[in-house]
Coordinates of N, CA and C in Angstrom, one line a residue:
X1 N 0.8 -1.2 0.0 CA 0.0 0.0 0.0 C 0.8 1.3 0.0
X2 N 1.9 1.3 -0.5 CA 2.9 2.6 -0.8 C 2.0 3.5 -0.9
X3 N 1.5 3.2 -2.2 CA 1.2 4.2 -3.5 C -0.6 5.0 -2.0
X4 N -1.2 4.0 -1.2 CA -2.5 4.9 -0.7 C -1.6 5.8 0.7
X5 N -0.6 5.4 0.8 CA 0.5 6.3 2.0 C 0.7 7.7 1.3
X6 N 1.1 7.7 -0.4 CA 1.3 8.8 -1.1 C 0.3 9.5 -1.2
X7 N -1.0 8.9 -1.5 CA -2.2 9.8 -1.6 C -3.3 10.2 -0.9
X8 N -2.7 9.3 0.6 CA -3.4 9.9 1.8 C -2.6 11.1 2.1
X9 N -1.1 11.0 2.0 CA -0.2 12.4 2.2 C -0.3 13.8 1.3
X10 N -1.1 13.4 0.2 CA -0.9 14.1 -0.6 C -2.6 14.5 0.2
X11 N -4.0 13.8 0.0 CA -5.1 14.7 0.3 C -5.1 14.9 1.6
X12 N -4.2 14.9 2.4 CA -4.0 15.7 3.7 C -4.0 16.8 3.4
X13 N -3.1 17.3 2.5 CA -2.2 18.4 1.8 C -3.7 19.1 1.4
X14 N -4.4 18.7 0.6 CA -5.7 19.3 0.2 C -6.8 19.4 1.0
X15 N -7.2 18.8 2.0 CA -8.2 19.2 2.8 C -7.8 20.0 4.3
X16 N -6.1 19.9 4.4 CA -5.6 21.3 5.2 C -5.8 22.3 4.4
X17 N -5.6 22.1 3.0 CA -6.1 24.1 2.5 C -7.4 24.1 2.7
X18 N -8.3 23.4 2.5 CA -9.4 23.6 2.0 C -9.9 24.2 3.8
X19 N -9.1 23.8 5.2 CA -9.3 24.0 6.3 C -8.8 25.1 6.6
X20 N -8.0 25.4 6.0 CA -7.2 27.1 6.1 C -7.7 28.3 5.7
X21 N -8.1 27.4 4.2 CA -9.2 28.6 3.7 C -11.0 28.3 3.9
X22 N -11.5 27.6 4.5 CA -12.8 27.7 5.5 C -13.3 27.6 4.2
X23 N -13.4 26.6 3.5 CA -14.4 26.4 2.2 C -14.8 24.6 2.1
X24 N -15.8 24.3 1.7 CA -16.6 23.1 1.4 C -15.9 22.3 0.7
X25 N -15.9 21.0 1.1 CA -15.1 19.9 -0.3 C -16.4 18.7 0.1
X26 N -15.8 18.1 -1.1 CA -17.1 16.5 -1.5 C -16.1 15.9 -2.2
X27 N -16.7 14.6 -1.6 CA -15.9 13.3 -2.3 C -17.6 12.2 -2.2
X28 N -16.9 11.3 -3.1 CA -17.6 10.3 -3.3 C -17.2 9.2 -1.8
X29 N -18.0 8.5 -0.7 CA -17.5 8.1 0.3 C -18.1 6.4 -0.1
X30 N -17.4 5.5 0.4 CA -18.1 4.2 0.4 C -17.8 4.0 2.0
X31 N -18.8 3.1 2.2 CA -19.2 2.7 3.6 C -18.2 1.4 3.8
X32 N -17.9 1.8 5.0 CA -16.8 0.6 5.6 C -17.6 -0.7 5.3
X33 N -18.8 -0.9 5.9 CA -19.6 -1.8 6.4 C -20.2 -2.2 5.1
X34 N -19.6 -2.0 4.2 CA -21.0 -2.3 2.8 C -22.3 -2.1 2.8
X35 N -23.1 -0.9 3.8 CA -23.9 -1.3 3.7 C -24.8 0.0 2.7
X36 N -23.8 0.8 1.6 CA -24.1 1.5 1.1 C -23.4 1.2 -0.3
X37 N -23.9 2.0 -1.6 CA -22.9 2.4 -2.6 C -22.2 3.3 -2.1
X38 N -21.6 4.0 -2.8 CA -20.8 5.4 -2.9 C -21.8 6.5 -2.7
X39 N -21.2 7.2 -1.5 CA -22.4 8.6 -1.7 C -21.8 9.3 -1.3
X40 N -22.4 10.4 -2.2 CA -21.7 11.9 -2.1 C -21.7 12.9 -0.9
X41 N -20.6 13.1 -0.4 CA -20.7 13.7 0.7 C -20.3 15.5 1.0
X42 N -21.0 16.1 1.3 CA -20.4 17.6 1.1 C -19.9 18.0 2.7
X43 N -18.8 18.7 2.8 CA -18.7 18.3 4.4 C -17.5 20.4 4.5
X44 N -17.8 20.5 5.4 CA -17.0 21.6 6.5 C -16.1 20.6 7.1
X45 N -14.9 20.8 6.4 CA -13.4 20.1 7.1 C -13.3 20.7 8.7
X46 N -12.9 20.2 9.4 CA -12.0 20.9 10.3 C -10.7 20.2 10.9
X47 N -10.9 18.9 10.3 CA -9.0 18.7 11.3 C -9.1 17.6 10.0
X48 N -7.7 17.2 10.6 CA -7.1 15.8 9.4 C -6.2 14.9 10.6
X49 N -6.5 14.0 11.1 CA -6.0 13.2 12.1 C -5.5 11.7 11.7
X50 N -4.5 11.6 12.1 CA -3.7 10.2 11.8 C -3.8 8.8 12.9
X51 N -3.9 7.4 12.8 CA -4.3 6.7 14.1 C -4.0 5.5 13.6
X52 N -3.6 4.6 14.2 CA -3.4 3.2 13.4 C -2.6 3.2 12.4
X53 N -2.2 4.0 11.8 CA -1.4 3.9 10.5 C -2.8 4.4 9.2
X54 N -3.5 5.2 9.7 CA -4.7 6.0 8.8 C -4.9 6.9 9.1
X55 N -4.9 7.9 7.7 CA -5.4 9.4 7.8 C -6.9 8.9 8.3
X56 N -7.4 10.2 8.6 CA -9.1 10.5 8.8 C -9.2 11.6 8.8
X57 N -10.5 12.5 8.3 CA -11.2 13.4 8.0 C -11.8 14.1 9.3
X58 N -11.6 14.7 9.9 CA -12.6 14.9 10.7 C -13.7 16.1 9.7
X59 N -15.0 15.8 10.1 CA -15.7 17.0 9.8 C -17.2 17.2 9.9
X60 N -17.9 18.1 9.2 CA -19.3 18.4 9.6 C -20.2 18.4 8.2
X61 N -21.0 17.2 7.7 CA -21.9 16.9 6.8 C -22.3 18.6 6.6
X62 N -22.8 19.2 5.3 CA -23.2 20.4 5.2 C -24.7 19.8 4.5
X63 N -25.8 20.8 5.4 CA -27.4 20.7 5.3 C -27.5 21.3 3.9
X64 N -27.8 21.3 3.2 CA -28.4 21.9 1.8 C -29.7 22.7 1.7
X65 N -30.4 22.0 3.2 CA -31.5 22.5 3.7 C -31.5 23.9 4.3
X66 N -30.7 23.9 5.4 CA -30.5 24.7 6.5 C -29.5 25.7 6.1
X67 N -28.6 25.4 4.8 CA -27.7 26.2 4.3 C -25.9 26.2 5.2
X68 N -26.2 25.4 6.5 CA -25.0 25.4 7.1 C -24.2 24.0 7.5
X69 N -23.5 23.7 7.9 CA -23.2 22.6 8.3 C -23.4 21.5 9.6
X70 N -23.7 20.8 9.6 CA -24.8 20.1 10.9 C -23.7 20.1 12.0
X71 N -24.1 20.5 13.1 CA -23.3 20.8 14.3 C -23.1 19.5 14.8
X72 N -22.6 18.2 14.1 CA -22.5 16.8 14.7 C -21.0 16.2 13.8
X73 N -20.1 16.3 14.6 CA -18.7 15.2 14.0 C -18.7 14.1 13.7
X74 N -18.4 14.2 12.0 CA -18.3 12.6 11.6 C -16.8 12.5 10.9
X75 N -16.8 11.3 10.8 CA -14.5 10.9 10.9 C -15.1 9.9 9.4
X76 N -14.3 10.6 8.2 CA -14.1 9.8 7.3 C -12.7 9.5 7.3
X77 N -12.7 8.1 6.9 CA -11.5 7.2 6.5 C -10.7 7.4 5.1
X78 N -9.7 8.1 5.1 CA -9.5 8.5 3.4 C -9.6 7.6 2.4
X79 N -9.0 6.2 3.5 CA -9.0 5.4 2.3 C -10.4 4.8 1.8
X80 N -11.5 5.1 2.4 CA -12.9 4.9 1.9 C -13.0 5.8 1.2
X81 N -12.4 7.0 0.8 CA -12.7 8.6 -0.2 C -12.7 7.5 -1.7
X82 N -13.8 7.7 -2.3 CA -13.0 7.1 -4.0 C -11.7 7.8 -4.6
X83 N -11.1 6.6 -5.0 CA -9.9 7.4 -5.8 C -9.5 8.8 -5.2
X84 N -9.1 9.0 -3.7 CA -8.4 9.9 -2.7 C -8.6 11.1 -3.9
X85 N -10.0 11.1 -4.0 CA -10.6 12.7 -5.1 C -11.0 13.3 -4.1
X86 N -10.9 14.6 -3.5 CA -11.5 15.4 -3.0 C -11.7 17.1 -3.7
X87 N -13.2 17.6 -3.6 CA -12.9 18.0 -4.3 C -13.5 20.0 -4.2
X88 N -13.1 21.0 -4.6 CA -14.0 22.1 -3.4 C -15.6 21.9 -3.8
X89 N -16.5 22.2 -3.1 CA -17.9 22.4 -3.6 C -18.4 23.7 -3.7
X90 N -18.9 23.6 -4.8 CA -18.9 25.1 -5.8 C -20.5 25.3 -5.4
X91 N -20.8 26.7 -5.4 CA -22.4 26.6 -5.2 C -23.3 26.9 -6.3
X92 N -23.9 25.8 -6.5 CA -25.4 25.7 -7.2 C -25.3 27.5 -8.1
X93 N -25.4 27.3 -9.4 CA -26.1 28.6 -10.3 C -27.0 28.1 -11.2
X94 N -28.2 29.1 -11.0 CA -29.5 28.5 -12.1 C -29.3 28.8 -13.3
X95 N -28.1 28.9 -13.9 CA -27.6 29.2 -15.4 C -26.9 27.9 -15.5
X96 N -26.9 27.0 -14.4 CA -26.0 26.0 -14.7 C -24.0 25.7 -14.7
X97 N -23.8 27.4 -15.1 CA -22.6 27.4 -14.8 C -21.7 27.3 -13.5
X98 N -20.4 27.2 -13.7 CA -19.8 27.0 -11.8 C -20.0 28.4 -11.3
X99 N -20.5 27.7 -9.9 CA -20.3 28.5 -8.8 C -19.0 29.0 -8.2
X100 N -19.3 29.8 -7.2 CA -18.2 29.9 -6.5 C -17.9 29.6 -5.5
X101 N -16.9 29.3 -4.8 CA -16.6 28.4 -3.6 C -17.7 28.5 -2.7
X102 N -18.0 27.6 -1.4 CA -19.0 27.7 -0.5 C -17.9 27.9 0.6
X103 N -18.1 28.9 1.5 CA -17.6 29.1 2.6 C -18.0 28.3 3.9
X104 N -17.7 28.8 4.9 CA -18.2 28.5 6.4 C -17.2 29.2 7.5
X105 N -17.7 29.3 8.6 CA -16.7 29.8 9.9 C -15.5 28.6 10.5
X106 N -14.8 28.7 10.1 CA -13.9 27.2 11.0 C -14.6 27.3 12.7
X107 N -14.0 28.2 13.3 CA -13.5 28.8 14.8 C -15.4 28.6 14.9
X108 N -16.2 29.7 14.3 CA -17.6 29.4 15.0 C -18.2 28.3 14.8
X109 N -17.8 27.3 14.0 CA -18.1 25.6 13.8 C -17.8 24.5 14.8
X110 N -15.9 24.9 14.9 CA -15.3 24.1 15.8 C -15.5 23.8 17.4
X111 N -15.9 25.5 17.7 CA -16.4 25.9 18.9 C -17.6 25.0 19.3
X112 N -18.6 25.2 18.1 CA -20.4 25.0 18.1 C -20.1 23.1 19.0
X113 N -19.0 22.4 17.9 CA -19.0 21.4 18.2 C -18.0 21.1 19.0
X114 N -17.1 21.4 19.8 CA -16.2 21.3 20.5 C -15.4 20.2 20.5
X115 N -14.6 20.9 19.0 CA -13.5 19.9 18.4 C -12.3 19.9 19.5
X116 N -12.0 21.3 20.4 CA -11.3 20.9 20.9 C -11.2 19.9 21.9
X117 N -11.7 19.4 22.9 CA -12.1 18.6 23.9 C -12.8 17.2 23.2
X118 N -13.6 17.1 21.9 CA -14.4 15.7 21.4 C -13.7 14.6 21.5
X119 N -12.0 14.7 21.6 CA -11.7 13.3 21.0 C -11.0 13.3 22.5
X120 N -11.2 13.9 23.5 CA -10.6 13.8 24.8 C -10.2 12.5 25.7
X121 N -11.9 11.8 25.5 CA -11.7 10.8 25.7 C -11.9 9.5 25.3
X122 N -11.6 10.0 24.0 CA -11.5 8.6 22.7 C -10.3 7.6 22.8
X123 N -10.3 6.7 22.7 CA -9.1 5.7 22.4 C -9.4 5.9 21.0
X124 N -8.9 6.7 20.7 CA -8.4 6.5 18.9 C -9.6 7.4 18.6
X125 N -10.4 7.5 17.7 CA -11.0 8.4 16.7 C -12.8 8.0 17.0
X126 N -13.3 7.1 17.6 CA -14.4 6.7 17.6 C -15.1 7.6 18.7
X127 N -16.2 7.5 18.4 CA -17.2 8.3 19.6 C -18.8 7.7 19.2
X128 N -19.3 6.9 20.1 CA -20.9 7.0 19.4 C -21.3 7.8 20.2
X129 N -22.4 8.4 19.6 CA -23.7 9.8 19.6 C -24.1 9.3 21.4
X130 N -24.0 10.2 21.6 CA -24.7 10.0 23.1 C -24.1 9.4 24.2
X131 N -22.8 8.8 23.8 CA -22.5 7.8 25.0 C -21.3 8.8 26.1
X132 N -21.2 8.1 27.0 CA -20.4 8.9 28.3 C -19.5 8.2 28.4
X133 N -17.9 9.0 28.6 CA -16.9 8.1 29.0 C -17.0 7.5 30.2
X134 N -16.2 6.4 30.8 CA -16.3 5.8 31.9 C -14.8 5.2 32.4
X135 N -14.9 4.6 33.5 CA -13.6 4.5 34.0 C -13.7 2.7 33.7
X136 N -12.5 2.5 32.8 CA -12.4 1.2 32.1 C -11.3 0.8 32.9
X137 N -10.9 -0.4 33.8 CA -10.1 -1.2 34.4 C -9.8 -1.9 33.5
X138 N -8.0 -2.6 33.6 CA -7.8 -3.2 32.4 C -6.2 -4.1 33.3
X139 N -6.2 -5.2 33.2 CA -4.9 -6.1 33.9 C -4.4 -6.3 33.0
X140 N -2.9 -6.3 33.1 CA -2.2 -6.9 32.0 C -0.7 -7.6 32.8
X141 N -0.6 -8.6 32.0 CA 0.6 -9.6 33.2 C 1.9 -9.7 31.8
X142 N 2.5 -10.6 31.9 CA 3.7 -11.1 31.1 C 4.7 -9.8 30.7
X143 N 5.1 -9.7 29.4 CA 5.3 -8.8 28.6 C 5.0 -7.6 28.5
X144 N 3.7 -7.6 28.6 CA 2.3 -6.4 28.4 C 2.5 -5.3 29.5
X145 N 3.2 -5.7 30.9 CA 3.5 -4.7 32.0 C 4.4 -4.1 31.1
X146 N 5.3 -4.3 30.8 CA 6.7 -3.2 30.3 C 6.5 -2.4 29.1
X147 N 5.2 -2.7 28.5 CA 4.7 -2.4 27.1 C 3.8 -1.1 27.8
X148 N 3.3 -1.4 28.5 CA 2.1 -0.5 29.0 C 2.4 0.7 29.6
X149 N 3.9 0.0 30.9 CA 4.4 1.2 31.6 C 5.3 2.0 30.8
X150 N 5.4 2.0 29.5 CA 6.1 2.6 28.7 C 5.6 3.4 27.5
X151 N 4.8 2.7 27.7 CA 3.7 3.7 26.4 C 2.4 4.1 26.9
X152 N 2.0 4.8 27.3 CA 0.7 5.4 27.6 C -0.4 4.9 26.7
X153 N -1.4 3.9 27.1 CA -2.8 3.8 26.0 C -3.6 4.7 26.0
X154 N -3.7 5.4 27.0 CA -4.3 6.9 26.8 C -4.2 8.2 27.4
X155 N -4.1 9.3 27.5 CA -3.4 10.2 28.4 C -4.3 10.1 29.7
X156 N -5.6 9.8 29.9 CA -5.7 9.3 31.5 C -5.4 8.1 32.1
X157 N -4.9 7.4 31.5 CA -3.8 6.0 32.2 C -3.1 6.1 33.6
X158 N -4.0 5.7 34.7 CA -3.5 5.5 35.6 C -3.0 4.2 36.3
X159 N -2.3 3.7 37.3 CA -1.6 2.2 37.4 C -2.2 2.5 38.9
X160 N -3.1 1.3 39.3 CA -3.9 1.5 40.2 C -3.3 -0.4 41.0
X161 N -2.7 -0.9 40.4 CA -2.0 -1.7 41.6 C -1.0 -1.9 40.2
X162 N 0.1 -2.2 41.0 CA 1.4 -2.2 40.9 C 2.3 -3.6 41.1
X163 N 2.3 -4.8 40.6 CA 2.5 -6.3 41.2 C 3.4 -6.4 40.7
X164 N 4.7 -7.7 41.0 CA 5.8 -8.2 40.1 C 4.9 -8.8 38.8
X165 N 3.7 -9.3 39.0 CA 3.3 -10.8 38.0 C 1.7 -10.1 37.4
X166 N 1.6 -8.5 37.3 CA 0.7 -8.0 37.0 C 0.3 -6.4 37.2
X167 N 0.1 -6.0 36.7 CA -0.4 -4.3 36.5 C -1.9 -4.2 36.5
X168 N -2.6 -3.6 36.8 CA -3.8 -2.8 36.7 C -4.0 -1.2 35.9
X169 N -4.7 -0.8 35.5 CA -4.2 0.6 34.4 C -6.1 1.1 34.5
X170 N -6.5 2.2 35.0 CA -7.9 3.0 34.6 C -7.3 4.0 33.8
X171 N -8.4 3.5 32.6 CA -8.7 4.6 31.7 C -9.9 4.8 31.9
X172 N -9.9 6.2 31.5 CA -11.4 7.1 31.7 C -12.1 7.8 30.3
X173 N -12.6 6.4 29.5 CA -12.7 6.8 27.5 C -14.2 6.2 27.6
X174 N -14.6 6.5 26.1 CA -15.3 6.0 25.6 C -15.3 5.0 25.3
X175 N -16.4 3.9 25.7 CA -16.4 2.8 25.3 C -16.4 1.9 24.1
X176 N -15.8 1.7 23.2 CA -16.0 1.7 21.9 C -15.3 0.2 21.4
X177 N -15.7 0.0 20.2 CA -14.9 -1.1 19.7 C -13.5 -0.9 19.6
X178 N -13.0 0.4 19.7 CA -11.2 0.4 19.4 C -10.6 0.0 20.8
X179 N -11.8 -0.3 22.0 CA -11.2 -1.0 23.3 C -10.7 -2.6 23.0
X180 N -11.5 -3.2 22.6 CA -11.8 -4.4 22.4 C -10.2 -4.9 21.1
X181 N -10.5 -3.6 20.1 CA -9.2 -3.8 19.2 C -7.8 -4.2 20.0
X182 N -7.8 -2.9 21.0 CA -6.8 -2.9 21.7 C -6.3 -4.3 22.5
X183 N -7.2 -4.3 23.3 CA -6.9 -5.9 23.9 C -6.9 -7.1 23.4
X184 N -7.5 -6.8 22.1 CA -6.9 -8.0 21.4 C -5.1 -8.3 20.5
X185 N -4.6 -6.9 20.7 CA -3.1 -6.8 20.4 C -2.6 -7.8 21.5
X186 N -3.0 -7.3 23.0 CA -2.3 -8.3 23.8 C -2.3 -10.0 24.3
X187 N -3.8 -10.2 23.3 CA -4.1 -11.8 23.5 C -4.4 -11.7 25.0
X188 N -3.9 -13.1 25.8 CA -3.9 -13.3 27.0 C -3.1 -12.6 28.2
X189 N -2.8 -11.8 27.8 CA -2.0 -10.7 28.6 C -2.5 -9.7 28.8
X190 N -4.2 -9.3 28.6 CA -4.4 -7.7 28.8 C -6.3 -8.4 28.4
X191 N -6.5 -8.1 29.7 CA -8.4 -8.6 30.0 C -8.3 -7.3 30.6
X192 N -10.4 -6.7 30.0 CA -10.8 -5.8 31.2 C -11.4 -6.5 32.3
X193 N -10.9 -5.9 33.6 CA -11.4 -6.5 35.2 C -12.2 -5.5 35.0
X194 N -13.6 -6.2 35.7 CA -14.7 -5.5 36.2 C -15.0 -5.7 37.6

C-alpha cells in the first residue's frame, strides 16, 4: 500500500487548505460496512487526524436545507474517499454554470461542536452519539507490563496496583470497539477486570 501512503499524504495536503481557507469539499465516500454504494458527501473540514497507521477526515456533513453545516462530528476514512478525489464544492447557479466556492466559519463551527475537547476521551478516533466516558479497568501480566508502563494507552492511564506478575491501568474513554481492538493486540495478557 505505498502508492495509498502517497495519496493519503498528498489529500492531507488538500483538505488542510481547503481547512485554512474555510471552504466546502465532497468526495464520493463508500461505507466501511458495505452497507451502502458510494455517496456523495459535502462536508465543512475541520481537522485531518492520523491513528493506526490511517489518515481520517474529521468534519461536519453540510445541510443543503439549513444552508449550514450540521453541528455533529463525523470521521471519514481517506481510504474509503474514491480514488483519494476530494474536491472544493462550488455553489449551485440557475444558469448551470460553476459557482463559486462555499464558505463557512472554521472557529464558530469548531467551537459549536467542541473539536477541541471531542476526542478527549477517545481511544483512537471513535465516539458514538450520546455515550459517556467511563472509568475502564484493564490487567495486563507477562510482557504487556513493560509495554504498557512505557507507552501510555491513553493520556488518562493511571496504574492502580502495581505487582511483580501483573499491573492494573484505569482509563477514563469512551467505550468503543477500538477497546476491544486494543486488547486484542495483547491476546492473554491484557483482559478488562470488572
Amino acid at each position: 500500500f505505498p502508492s495509498h501512503d502517497r495519496l493519503s499524504f498528498e489529500l492531507a495536503a488538500v483538505c488542510a487548505q481547503a481547512i485554512a481557507q474555510q471552504y466546502l469539499i465532497q468526495f464520493l465516500y463508500r461505507s466501511a460496512f458495505g452497507t451502502y454504494k458510494s455517496k456523495l458527501q459535502v462536508v465543512a473540514p475541520l481537522q485531518v487526524r492520523f491513528y493506526e497507521g490511517r489518515y481520517y477526515l474529521i468534519a461536519c456533513v453540510w445541510s443543503e436545507r439549513n444552508k449550514s453545516p450540521n453541528n455533529q462530528i463525523k470521521v471519514f476514512a481517506f481510504d474509503l474517499i474514491e480514488d483519494f478525489v476530494v474536491v472544493p464544492a462550488l455553489v449551485e447557479r440557475e444558469d448551470g454554470a460553476e459557482g463559486d466556492l462555499q464558505y463557512f466559519s472554521w472557529s464558530e463551527l469548531a467551537t459549536e461542536v467542541q473539536l477541541k475537547t471531542y476526542f478527549k476521551h477517545c481511544l483512537g478516533i471513535a465516539r458514538f452519539k450520546d455515550s459517556v466516558p467511563e472509568i475502564i479497568r484493564l490487567k495486563f501480566t507477562d510482557w504487556a507490563i513493560a509495554y504498557v508502563k512505557s507507552r501510555r494507552l491513553h493520556s488518562s492511564q493511571r496504574i492502580v496496583v502495581d505487582n511483580p506478575n501483573y499491573i492494573v491501568v484505569e482509563l477514563y474513554i469512551y467505550r468503543t470497539y477500538e477497546l476491544s481492538m486494543l486488547l486484542s493486540r495483547f491476546r492473554d495478557f491484557g483482559t478488562e477486570v470488572r
